[in-house]
CSV table of C-alpha atoms in Angstrom, one decimal:
chain,number,residue,atom,x,y,z
C,215,MET,CA,3.7,8.5,-5.8
C,216,ARG,CA,6.6,6.5,-7.2
C,217,ALA,CA,6.2,2.9,-8.4
C,218,ASP,CA,9.7,2.1,-7.5
C,219,THR,CA,11.2,-0.4,-4.9
C,220,SER,CA,13.3,2.4,-3.5
C,221,ASP,CA,10.2,4.1,-2.2
C,222,VAL,CA,9.1,3.0,1.3
C,223,ALA,CA,5.4,3.7,0.8
C,224,PHE,CA,5.4,1.7,-2.4
C,225,ARG,CA,7.2,-1.2,-0.6
C,226,LEU,CA,4.5,-1.1,2.1
C,227,LEU,CA,1.8,-1.2,-0.6
C,228,MET,CA,3.5,-4.3,-2.0
C,229,ALA,CA,3.7,-5.8,1.5
C,230,LEU,CA,0.0,-5.1,2.0
C,231,GLY,CA,-0.6,-6.8,-1.3
C,232,ASP,CA,1.2,-9.9,-0.1
C,233,LEU,CA,-0.9,-10.0,3.1
C,234,TRP,CA,-4.2,-9.0,1.4
C,235,ASP,CA,-5.8,-12.4,0.9
C,236,GLY,CA,-4.8,-13.7,4.3
C,237,LEU,CA,-6.1,-10.6,6.0
C,238,GLN,CA,-9.4,-11.0,4.3
C,239,ARG,CA,-9.6,-14.7,5.4
C,240,ALA,CA,-8.9,-13.5,8.9
C,241,ARG,CA,-11.9,-11.1,8.5
C,242,ILE,CA,-9.7,-8.0,8.5
C,243,ASP,CA,-10.8,-5.6,5.7
C,244,PRO,CA,-7.6,-4.0,4.5
C,245,GLY,CA,-9.7,-1.8,2.1
C,246,ALA,CA,-11.6,-0.2,5.0
C,247,ARG,CA,-9.4,3.0,4.8
C,248,GLY,CA,-9.9,3.6,1.1
C,249,LEU,CA,-7.2,1.5,-0.6
C,250,HIS,CA,-8.4,-0.9,-3.2
C,251,LEU,CA,-6.0,-3.5,-4.3
C,252,THR,CA,-6.2,-6.6,-6.5
C,253,LYS,CA,-3.6,-9.3,-7.3
C,254,GLU,CA,-3.3,-11.6,-10.2
C,255,TYR,CA,-0.7,-14.3,-10.6
C,256,LEU,CA,0.9,-14.3,-14.1
C,257,GLY,CA,3.5,-17.1,-14.3
C,258,GLY,CA,6.5,-15.8,-12.4
C,259,TYR,CA,5.0,-12.3,-12.0
C,260,THR,CA,2.4,-11.0,-9.6
C,261,ARG,CA,0.3,-8.1,-10.9
C,262,TYR,CA,-0.8,-5.6,-8.4
C,263,SER,CA,-3.5,-3.1,-9.3
C,264,ALA,CA,-4.2,-0.4,-6.7
C,265,GLY,CA,-6.1,2.8,-6.4
C,266,PRO,CA,-8.3,4.9,-4.1
C,267,ALA,CA,-11.4,3.5,-5.8
C,268,ALA,CA,-12.3,0.9,-8.4
C,269,HIS,CA,-10.1,2.6,-11.0
C,270,ALA,CA,-6.5,1.4,-10.6
C,271,ARG,CA,-4.1,4.4,-10.5
C,272,MET,CA,-1.1,2.0,-10.4
C,273,VAL,CA,-0.6,-1.3,-12.1
C,274,VAL,CA,2.7,-3.1,-11.7
C,275,GLU,CA,4.0,-6.6,-12.1
C,276,TRP,CA,6.6,-7.9,-9.7
C,277,ASN,CA,8.9,-11.0,-10.1
C,278,GLU,CA,10.4,-11.7,-6.7
C,279,ALA,CA,12.9,-14.3,-8.0
C,280,THR,CA,14.4,-12.0,-10.6
C,281,ARG,CA,13.6,-8.8,-8.6
C,282,HIS,CA,12.1,-7.2,-11.7
C,283,LEU,CA,9.4,-4.6,-11.5
C,284,ARG,CA,7.4,-3.8,-14.6
C,285,VAL,CA,5.4,-0.5,-14.3
C,286,ILE,CA,2.3,-0.8,-16.5
C,287,ARG,CA,0.4,2.2,-15.2
C,288,CYS,CA,1.4,4.9,-12.7
C,289,GLU,CA,-1.1,7.8,-12.7
C,290,ALA,CA,-1.1,10.8,-10.3
C,291,TRP,CA,-2.5,9.7,-7.0
C,292,SER,CA,-2.8,12.6,-4.5
C,293,GLY,CA,-2.8,11.3,-1.0
C,294,PHE,CA,-1.1,8.0,-1.8
C,295,ASP,CA,1.2,8.1,1.2
C,296,SER,CA,-1.6,8.9,3.6
C,297,VAL,CA,-3.9,6.1,2.2
C,298,VAL,CA,-1.1,3.6,2.6
C,299,CYS,CA,-0.3,4.9,6.1
C,300,ALA,CA,-3.9,4.7,7.2
C,301,THR,CA,-4.3,1.2,5.7
C,302,VAL,CA,-1.1,0.0,7.5
C,303,SER,CA,-2.3,1.5,10.8
C,304,HIS,CA,-5.8,-0.1,10.4
C,305,VAL,CA,-4.3,-3.5,9.5
C,306,ARG,CA,-1.8,-3.4,12.4
C,307,ASP,CA,-4.6,-2.6,14.9
C,308,GLU,CA,-6.9,-5.3,13.5
C,309,ALA,CA,-4.2,-7.9,13.4
C,310,ARG,CA,-3.2,-7.1,17.0
C,311,ALA,CA,-6.8,-7.6,18.1
C,312,LYS,CA,-7.0,-11.0,16.3
C,313,GLY,CA,-3.6,-12.2,17.5
C,314,LEU,CA,-2.0,-12.0,14.1
C,315,SER,CA,0.4,-9.1,14.8
C,316,GLY,CA,3.5,-11.3,14.6
C,317,ILE,CA,3.0,-12.2,11.0
C,318,VAL,CA,1.8,-8.7,9.9
C,319,GLU,CA,4.6,-6.9,11.8
C,320,ALA,CA,7.3,-9.1,10.3
C,321,ARG,CA,6.1,-8.5,6.7
C,322,LEU,CA,5.7,-4.7,7.2
C,323,ASN,CA,9.1,-4.4,9.0
C,324,GLU,CA,10.7,-6.3,6.1
C,325,ALA,CA,9.2,-3.8,3.7
C,326,CYS,CA,10.7,-0.9,5.6
C,327,GLN,CA,14.3,-2.4,5.2
C,328,GLU,CA,16.6,-1.2,2.5
C,329,PRO,CA,15.7,-3.2,-0.6
C,330,ALA,CA,18.1,-5.4,-2.5
C,331,PRO,CA,18.9,-4.1,-6.0
C,332,SER,CA,16.1,-4.6,-8.5
C,333,ARG,CA,15.5,-3.9,-12.1
C,334,ARG,CA,12.7,-1.6,-13.2
C,335,THR,CA,11.0,-1.4,-16.6
C,336,VAL,CA,8.3,1.1,-17.5
C,337,VAL,CA,6.0,-0.3,-20.1
C,338,THR,CA,4.7,2.5,-22.4
C,339,VAL,CA,1.3,2.3,-24.0
C,340,ALA,CA,2.7,2.5,-27.5
C,341,ALA,CA,5.1,-0.4,-26.8
C,342,SER,CA,2.4,-2.6,-25.4
C,343,LEU,CA,0.0,-1.8,-28.3
C,344,ALA,CA,2.8,-2.6,-30.8
C,345,ALA,CA,3.3,-5.9,-29.1
C,346,VAL,CA,-0.3,-6.9,-29.7
C,347,ALA,CA,-0.9,-5.2,-33.1
C,348,PRO,CA,-1.6,-7.6,-35.9
C,349,VAL,CA,1.1,-8.1,-38.5
C,350,ARG,CA,-0.1,-7.5,-42.1
C,351,PRO,CA,1.3,-9.8,-44.8
C,352,GLY,CA,3.5,-8.0,-47.3
C,353,ARG,CA,4.8,-5.4,-44.9
């Protein structure tokens, strides 16, 4: 698995993240094939946390306006491509049955197109801990 906008499976995961809330409102369970995903809105960034279970193997923050991807966590995830593929297939079938295929297909097709250039930053644990470490007087 690569948390990078040049990877098609990763872009499909991000597209599923964009559709996730709407799919659930339409009574389509995008997590039915084993993908667990949550989204948080953080100012200009959207944080996506995803994994095969409750433990997120990948945590990224994406700013669409600046096309900046911050990779917070990217652990080994065997079967990532197959989980995303199975989820996409399930979502497409369910959307077709509920008459929502136009919206879903448009977003998934957009994700498969060659991406515009983006900037990628990998946030290391040491750097993030240093950012929140207290500053002691006299040092």
